[in-house]
PDB file of C-alpha atoms in Angstrom:
ATOM      1  CA  MET F  87     163.692  66.880 117.055  1.00  0.00           C
ATOM      2  CA  ASN F  88     164.231  63.874 119.314  1.00  0.00           C
ATOM      3  CA  LEU F  89     167.871  63.203 120.167  1.00  0.00           C
ATOM      4  CA  SER F  90     169.019  59.659 119.371  1.00  0.00           C
ATOM      5  CA  TRP F  91     171.941  58.900 121.628  1.00  0.00           C
ATOM      6  CA  GLU F  92     172.448  55.582 119.847  1.00  0.00           C
ATOM      7  CA  LEU F  93     173.295  57.652 116.800  1.00  0.00           C
ATOM      8  CA  ILE F  94     175.254  60.296 118.635  1.00  0.00           C
ATOM      9  CA  LEU F  95     177.389  58.171 120.985  1.00  0.00           C
ATOM     10  CA  PRO F  96     179.692  56.635 118.302  1.00  0.00           C
ATOM     11  CA  GLN F  97     180.304  60.135 116.903  1.00  0.00           C
ATOM     12  CA  PHE F  98     180.761  61.446 120.444  1.00  0.00           C
ATOM     13  CA  TRP F  99     183.599  58.972 121.158  1.00  0.00           C
ATOM     14  CA  GLN F 100     185.086  59.727 117.763  1.00  0.00           C
ATOM     15  CA  ALA F 101     184.990  63.458 118.591  1.00  0.00           C
ATOM     16  CA  CYS F 102     186.748  62.772 121.897  1.00  0.00           C
ATOM     17  CA  GLU F 103     189.398  60.779 120.072  1.00  0.00           C
ATOM     18  CA  GLU F 104     189.929  63.548 117.493  1.00  0.00           C
ATOM     19  CA  THR F 105     190.211  66.147 120.300  1.00  0.00           C
ATOM     20  CA  PHE F 106     192.807  63.981 122.106  1.00  0.00           C
ATOM     21  CA  TYR F 107     194.980  63.649 118.984  1.00  0.00           C
ATOM     22  CA  THR F 108     194.560  67.298 118.055  1.00  0.00           C
ATOM     23  CA  VAL F 109     195.599  68.563 121.536  1.00  0.00           C
ATOM     24  CA  LEU F 110     198.423  66.047 121.844  1.00  0.00           C
ATOM     25  CA  GLY F 111     199.883  66.827 118.385  1.00  0.00           C
ATOM     26  CA  SER F 112     199.508  70.554 118.851  1.00  0.00           C
ATOM     27  CA  LEU F 113     201.166  70.454 122.278  1.00  0.00           C
ATOM     28  CA  LEU F 114     204.089  68.447 120.821  1.00  0.00           C
ATOM     29  CA  PHE F 115     204.694  70.765 117.872  1.00  0.00           C
ATOM     30  CA  GLY F 116     203.845  73.856 119.949  1.00  0.00           C
ATOM     31  CA  SER F 117     206.536  72.781 122.425  1.00  0.00           C
ATOM     32  CA  LEU F 118     209.096  72.496 119.685  1.00  0.00           C
ATOM     33  CA  ILE F 119     208.386  76.186 118.971  1.00  0.00           C
ATOM     34  CA  GLY F 120     207.777  77.460 122.448  1.00  0.00           C
ATOM     35  CA  LEU F 121     210.535  75.756 124.429  1.00  0.00           C
ATOM     36  CA  PRO F 122     213.521  77.153 122.484  1.00  0.00           C
ATOM     37  CA  LEU F 123     211.848  80.621 122.239  1.00  0.00           C
ATOM     38  CA  GLY F 124     211.259  80.706 125.988  1.00  0.00           C
ATOM     39  CA  ILE F 125     214.882  79.677 126.717  1.00  0.00           C
ATOM     40  CA  ILE F 126     216.262  82.317 124.320  1.00  0.00           C
ATOM     41  CA  LEU F 127     214.042  84.986 125.957  1.00  0.00           C
ATOM     42  CA  VAL F 128     215.560  84.143 129.342  1.00  0.00           C
ATOM     43  CA  ILE F 129     219.219  83.822 128.445  1.00  0.00           C
ATOM     44  CA  SER F 130     219.260  86.840 126.035  1.00  0.00           C
ATOM     45  CA  ARG F 131     217.519  89.302 128.338  1.00  0.00           C
ATOM     46  CA  PRO F 132     219.591  91.966 130.151  1.00  0.00           C
ATOM     47  CA  GLY F 133     221.527  90.200 132.881  1.00  0.00           C
ATOM     48  CA  GLY F 134     220.995  86.798 131.254  1.00  0.00           C
ATOM     49  CA  ILE F 135     223.808  84.281 130.666  1.00  0.00           C
ATOM     50  CA  TRP F 136     223.869  85.220 126.954  1.00  0.00           C
ATOM     51  CA  ALA F 137     222.639  88.860 127.134  1.00  0.00           C
ATOM     52  CA  ASN F 138     221.904  90.168 123.642  1.00  0.00           C
ATOM     53  CA  TYR F 139     219.859  93.384 123.337  1.00  0.00           C
ATOM     54  CA  PHE F 140     218.915  92.872 119.662  1.00  0.00           C
ATOM     55  CA  VAL F 141     217.849  89.220 119.913  1.00  0.00           C
ATOM     56  CA  PHE F 142     215.863  89.776 123.078  1.00  0.00           C
ATOM     57  CA  HIS F 143     213.907  92.788 121.896  1.00  0.00           C
ATOM     58  CA  VAL F 144     213.194  91.494 118.411  1.00  0.00           C
ATOM     59  CA  LEU F 145     212.007  88.148 119.799  1.00  0.00           C
ATOM     60  CA  ASN F 146     210.016  89.901 122.490  1.00  0.00           C
ATOM     61  CA  ILE F 147     208.167  92.007 119.914  1.00  0.00           C
ATOM     62  CA  VAL F 148     207.571  89.058 117.545  1.00  0.00           C
ATOM     63  CA  ILE F 149     206.074  86.960 120.356  1.00  0.00           C
ATOM     64  CA  ASN F 150     203.864  89.856 121.520  1.00  0.00           C
ATOM     65  CA  ILE F 151     202.557  90.323 117.980  1.00  0.00           C
ATOM     66  CA  ALA F 152     201.899  86.583 117.521  1.00  0.00           C
ATOM     67  CA  ARG F 153     200.054  86.385 120.871  1.00  0.00           C
ATOM     68  CA  SER F 154     197.893  89.405 120.013  1.00  0.00           C
ATOM     69  CA  VAL F 155     196.334  87.660 116.950  1.00  0.00           C
ATOM     70  CA  PRO F 156     193.010  86.037 117.881  1.00  0.00           C
ATOM     71  CA  PHE F 157     193.048  82.292 117.214  1.00  0.00           C
ATOM     72  CA  ILE F 158     190.069  82.277 114.868  1.00  0.00           C
ATOM     73  CA  ILE F 159     191.779  84.942 112.655  1.00  0.00           C
ATOM     74  CA  LEU F 160     195.056  83.021 112.737  1.00  0.00           C
ATOM     75  CA  LEU F 161     193.179  79.879 111.795  1.00  0.00           C
ATOM     76  CA  VAL F 162     191.824  81.481 108.617  1.00  0.00           C
ATOM     77  CA  ALA F 163     194.878  83.551 107.772  1.00  0.00           C
ATOM     78  CA  ILE F 164     197.229  80.594 107.539  1.00  0.00           C
ATOM     79  CA  ILE F 165     194.995  78.273 105.585  1.00  0.00           C
ATOM     80  CA  PRO F 166     197.392  78.397 102.591  1.00  0.00           C
ATOM     81  CA  LEU F 167     200.224  77.242 104.837  1.00  0.00           C
ATOM     82  CA  THR F 168     197.988  74.585 106.352  1.00  0.00           C
ATOM     83  CA  ARG F 169     197.085  73.261 102.919  1.00  0.00           C
ATOM     84  CA  LEU F 170     200.760  73.308 101.908  1.00  0.00           C
ATOM     85  CA  LEU F 171     201.759  71.214 104.954  1.00  0.00           C
ATOM     86  CA  THR F 172     198.856  68.824 105.222  1.00  0.00           C
ATOM     87  CA  GLY F 173     197.134  68.938 101.796  1.00  0.00           C
ATOM     88  CA  THR F 174     193.836  70.016 103.366  1.00  0.00           C
ATOM     89  CA  SER F 175     192.275  72.716 105.478  1.00  0.00           C
ATOM     90  CA  ILE F 176     189.826  70.530 107.464  1.00  0.00           C
ATOM     91  CA  GLY F 177     190.239  67.646 109.888  1.00  0.00           C
ATOM     92  CA  VAL F 178     192.608  66.792 112.731  1.00  0.00           C
ATOM     93  CA  ALA F 179     195.869  67.128 110.801  1.00  0.00           C
ATOM     94  CA  ALA F 180     194.886  70.537 109.451  1.00  0.00           C
ATOM     95  CA  ALA F 181     193.846  71.773 112.932  1.00  0.00           C
ATOM     96  CA  ILE F 182     197.249  70.894 114.393  1.00  0.00           C
ATOM     97  CA  VAL F 183     199.017  73.464 112.170  1.00  0.00           C
ATOM     98  CA  PRO F 184     197.268  76.633 113.411  1.00  0.00           C
ATOM     99  CA  LEU F 185     196.982  75.262 116.954  1.00  0.00           C
ATOM    100  CA  SER F 186     200.781  74.650 117.093  1.00  0.00           C
ATOM    101  CA  ILE F 187     201.527  78.160 115.775  1.00  0.00           C
ATOM    102  CA  TYR F 188     199.041  79.564 118.246  1.00  0.00           C
ATOM    103  CA  THR F 189     200.489  77.619 121.191  1.00  0.00           C
ATOM    104  CA  GLY F 190     204.185  78.181 120.462  1.00  0.00           C
ATOM    105  CA  PRO F 191     204.411  81.891 121.467  1.00  0.00           C
ATOM    106  CA  TYR F 192     201.963  81.330 124.343  1.00  0.00           C
ATOM    107  CA  LEU F 193     204.042  78.513 125.693  1.00  0.00           C
ATOM    108  CA  ALA F 194     207.251  80.524 125.207  1.00  0.00           C
ATOM    109  CA  ARG F 195     205.918  83.163 127.638  1.00  0.00           C
ATOM    110  CA  LEU F 196     204.956  80.468 130.169  1.00  0.00           C
ATOM    111  CA  ILE F 197     208.383  78.851 129.903  1.00  0.00           C
ATOM    112  CA  GLU F 198     210.078  82.188 130.255  1.00  0.00           C
ATOM    113  CA  ALA F 199     208.165  82.867 133.462  1.00  0.00           C
ATOM    114  CA  ALA F 200     209.015  79.397 134.814  1.00  0.00           C
ATOM    115  CA  LEU F 201     212.760  79.760 134.052  1.00  0.00           C
ATOM    116  CA  LEU F 202     212.857  83.238 135.611  1.00  0.00           C
ATOM    117  CA  GLU F 203     211.772  81.678 138.937  1.00  0.00           C
ATOM    118  CA  VAL F 204     215.048  79.764 139.134  1.00  0.00           C
ATOM    119  CA  ASP F 205     217.184  81.032 142.016  1.00  0.00           C
ATOM    120  CA  LYS F 206     220.116  83.106 140.699  1.00  0.00           C
ATOM    121  CA  GLY F 207     222.310  81.383 143.262  1.00  0.00           C
ATOM    122  CA  VAL F 208     221.901  78.133 141.314  1.00  0.00           C
ATOM    123  CA  ILE F 209     223.136  79.855 138.131  1.00  0.00           C
ATOM    124  CA  GLU F 210     226.023  81.518 139.963  1.00  0.00           C
ATOM    125  CA  SER F 211     227.020  78.136 141.394  1.00  0.00           C
ATOM    126  CA  ALA F 212     226.965  76.643 137.925  1.00  0.00           C
ATOM    127  CA  HIS F 213     229.230  79.450 136.688  1.00  0.00           C
ATOM    128  CA  ALA F 214     231.595  78.828 139.615  1.00  0.00           C
ATOM    129  CA  MET F 215     231.811  75.159 138.687  1.00  0.00           C
ATOM    130  CA  GLY F 216     232.873  76.133 135.163  1.00  0.00           C
ATOM    131  CA  ALA F 217     229.671  75.030 133.426  1.00  0.00           C
ATOM    132  CA  THR F 218     229.151  76.206 129.853  1.00  0.00           C
ATOM    133  CA  LYS F 219     226.067  78.225 128.848  1.00  0.00           C
ATOM    134  CA  VAL F 220     224.426  75.124 127.330  1.00  0.00           C
ATOM    135  CA  GLN F 221     225.159  73.104 130.481  1.00  0.00           C
ATOM    136  CA  ILE F 222     223.770  75.844 132.676  1.00  0.00           C
ATOM    137  CA  VAL F 223     220.489  75.735 130.719  1.00  0.00           C
ATOM    138  CA  TRP F 224     220.091  71.952 130.417  1.00  0.00           C
ATOM    139  CA  ARG F 225     221.684  70.756 133.642  1.00  0.00           C
ATOM    140  CA  PHE F 226     220.742  73.515 136.054  1.00  0.00           C
ATOM    141  CA  MET F 227     217.998  75.902 134.917  1.00  0.00           C
ATOM    142  CA  ILE F 228     215.523  73.423 133.345  1.00  0.00           C
ATOM    143  CA  PRO F 229     215.826  70.721 136.052  1.00  0.00           C
ATOM    144  CA  GLU F 230     215.402  73.395 138.727  1.00  0.00           C
ATOM    145  CA  ALA F 231     212.303  74.775 136.986  1.00  0.00           C
ATOM    146  CA  VAL F 232     210.584  71.407 136.417  1.00  0.00           C
ATOM    147  CA  PRO F 233     207.658  72.009 138.893  1.00  0.00           C
ATOM    148  CA  SER F 234     206.945  75.437 137.284  1.00  0.00           C
ATOM    149  CA  LEU F 235     207.325  73.947 133.807  1.00  0.00           C
ATOM    150  CA  ILE F 236     204.774  71.274 134.612  1.00  0.00           C
ATOM    151  CA  LEU F 237     202.305  74.025 135.572  1.00  0.00           C
ATOM    152  CA  ALA F 238     203.198  75.883 132.385  1.00  0.00           C
ATOM    153  CA  PHE F 239     202.487  72.873 130.199  1.00  0.00           C
ATOM    154  CA  THR F 240     199.285  72.218 132.171  1.00  0.00           C
ATOM    155  CA  THR F 241     198.050  75.728 131.421  1.00  0.00           C
ATOM    156  CA  ALA F 242     199.037  75.376 127.746  1.00  0.00           C
ATOM    157  CA  THR F 243     197.152  72.069 127.457  1.00  0.00           C
ATOM    158  CA  ILE F 244     194.025  73.609 128.915  1.00  0.00           C
ATOM    159  CA  GLY F 245     194.322  76.533 126.520  1.00  0.00           C
ATOM    160  CA  LEU F 246     194.648  74.046 123.641  1.00  0.00           C
ATOM    161  CA  ILE F 247     191.464  72.230 124.608  1.00  0.00           C
ATOM    162  CA  GLY F 248     189.555  75.491 124.440  1.00  0.00           C
ATOM    163  CA  ALA F 249     191.184  76.449 121.089  1.00  0.00           C
ATOM    164  CA  SER F 250     190.617  73.000 119.632  1.00  0.00           C
ATOM    165  CA  ALA F 251     186.872  73.333 120.445  1.00  0.00           C
ATOM    166  CA  ALA F 252     186.902  76.695 118.613  1.00  0.00           C
ATOM    167  CA  ALA F 253     188.676  75.079 115.650  1.00  0.00           C
ATOM    168  CA  GLY F 254     185.845  72.566 115.470  1.00  0.00           C
ATOM    169  CA  ALA F 255     183.619  75.412 114.368  1.00  0.00           C
ATOM    170  CA  VAL F 256     185.407  75.601 111.047  1.00  0.00           C
ATOM    171  CA  GLY F 257     185.575  71.841 110.335  1.00  0.00           C
ATOM    172  CA  ALA F 258     188.558  70.785 112.359  1.00  0.00           C
ATOM    173  CA  GLY F 259     186.617  67.898 113.920  1.00  0.00           C
ATOM    174  CA  GLY F 260     186.565  67.024 117.624  1.00  0.00           C
ATOM    175  CA  ILE F 261     184.171  67.966 120.426  1.00  0.00           C
ATOM    176  CA  GLY F 262     183.700  71.538 119.104  1.00  0.00           C
ATOM    177  CA  ASP F 263     182.629  70.253 115.728  1.00  0.00           C
ATOM    178  CA  LEU F 264     180.160  67.846 117.324  1.00  0.00           C
ATOM    179  CA  ALA F 265     178.644  70.655 119.463  1.00  0.00           C
ATOM    180  CA  ILE F 266     178.263  72.914 116.400  1.00  0.00           C
ATOM    181  CA  THR F 267     176.894  70.176 114.096  1.00  0.00           C
ATOM    182  CA  TYR F 268     174.429  68.559 116.436  1.00  0.00           C
ATOM    183  CA  GLY F 269     173.973  71.107 119.219  1.00  0.00           C
ATOM    184  CA  TYR F 270     173.788  74.348 117.302  1.00  0.00           C
ATOM    185  CA  GLN F 271     172.750  73.523 113.721  1.00  0.00           C
ATOM    186  CA  ARG F 272     170.236  70.799 114.770  1.00  0.00           C
ATOM    187  CA  PHE F 273     169.085  72.569 117.964  1.00  0.00           C
ATOM    188  CA  GLU F 274     170.067  69.601 120.168  1.00  0.00           C
ATOM    189  CA  THR F 275     170.671  71.494 123.408  1.00  0.00           C
ATOM    190  CA  GLU F 276     171.532  68.288 125.273  1.00  0.00           C
ATOM    191  CA  VAL F 277     174.538  67.768 123.001  1.00  0.00           C
ATOM    192  CA  ILE F 278     175.892  71.203 123.873  1.00  0.00           C
ATOM    193  CA  VAL F 279     175.292  70.633 127.578  1.00  0.00           C
ATOM    194  CA  VAL F 280     177.076  67.251 127.491  1.00  0.00           C
ATOM    195  CA  THR F 281     180.063  68.629 125.530  1.00  0.00           C
ATOM    196  CA  VAL F 282     180.427  71.586 127.857  1.00  0.00           C
ATOM    197  CA  VAL F 283     180.260  69.349 130.945  1.00  0.00           C
ATOM    198  CA  LEU F 284     182.842  67.056 129.362  1.00  0.00           C
ATOM    199  CA  LEU F 285     185.179  69.987 128.647  1.00  0.00           C
ATOM    200  CA  VAL F 286     184.806  71.289 132.215  1.00  0.00           C
ATOM    201  CA  VAL F 287     185.524  67.894 133.710  1.00  0.00           C
ATOM    202  CA  LEU F 288     188.512  67.388 131.410  1.00  0.00           C
ATOM    203  CA  VAL F 289     189.981  70.743 132.334  1.00  0.00           C
ATOM    204  CA  GLN F 290     189.497  70.087 136.045  1.00  0.00           C
ATOM    205  CA  LEU F 291     191.205  66.724 135.759  1.00  0.00           C
ATOM    206  CA  ILE F 292     194.193  68.085 133.836  1.00  0.00           C
ATOM    207  CA  GLN F 293     194.613  71.029 136.201  1.00  0.00           C
ATOM    208  CA  SER F 294     194.390  68.835 139.231  1.00  0.00           C
ATOM    209  CA  ALA F 295     196.861  66.331 137.829  1.00  0.00           C
ATOM    210  CA  GLY F 296     199.325  69.109 136.898  1.00  0.00           C
ATOM    211  CA  ASN F 297     198.985  70.737 140.363  1.00  0.00           C
ATOM    212  CA  ALA F 298     199.497  67.426 142.137  1.00  0.00           C
ATOM    213  CA  LEU F 299     202.562  66.472 140.096  1.00  0.00           C
ATOM    214  CA  SER F 300     204.151  69.864 140.505  1.00  0.00           C
ATOM    215  CA  ARG F 301     203.412  69.866 144.283  1.00  0.00           C
ATOM    216  CA  THR F 302     204.863  66.344 144.695  1.00  0.00           C
ATOM    217  CA  ILE F 303     208.130  67.294 142.986  1.00  0.00           C
ATOM    218  CA  ARG F 304     208.424  70.441 145.126  1.00  0.00           C
ATOM    219  CA  ARG F 305     207.775  68.444 148.299  1.00  0.00           C
ATOM    220  CA  ARG F 306     210.416  65.850 147.475  1.00  0.00           C
ATOM    221  CA  ARG F 307     212.938  68.589 146.940  1.00  0.00           C
ATOM    222  CA  GLY F 308     212.055  70.040 150.305  1.00  0.00           C
TER     223      GLY F 308
END
């Protein structure tokens, strides 16, 4: 079968647009889940500013369980919830639900690691100045961890791009859907090659931008 790029190109750009909105929406909603979970993990752990054995260990176990579920199984398992929230189980809006739930716990671990890098001296200084627990988190810990948080969100974004391509295999749209529909089902190898190259370039650009931004902020802080 001869590949007609005049036919493919409009769908190719549409697939790129769908992937962009899927990743952006999933990152937004995943952050709403992952950011508070990551903060609670840090402040409730032994030695934290709000140490709570029960909260920390329960949350730790729940996040470990959530992260151990393969994305493709999660995608299928929560179809009833996806339909309840979006009214459908296919398309960009439907893909954002499982991708957000998949990203939340993953991002929580990355944020936990980033916040744990904050120098304890900064927290002790905040205590000495009479800052409340909320002020310590929002005015000292998070600002201090910004370079590491940028790298955490960069890693989460790249993970989402890969997961969104996998979601395309079950009708979520985007680049993965295009690769399956034209590349695999119609044996158009060129489509698969182009989509893989595009994903590789996209990941490289995002990683480079994240590294550069994080490095710039660290350099300015000395």
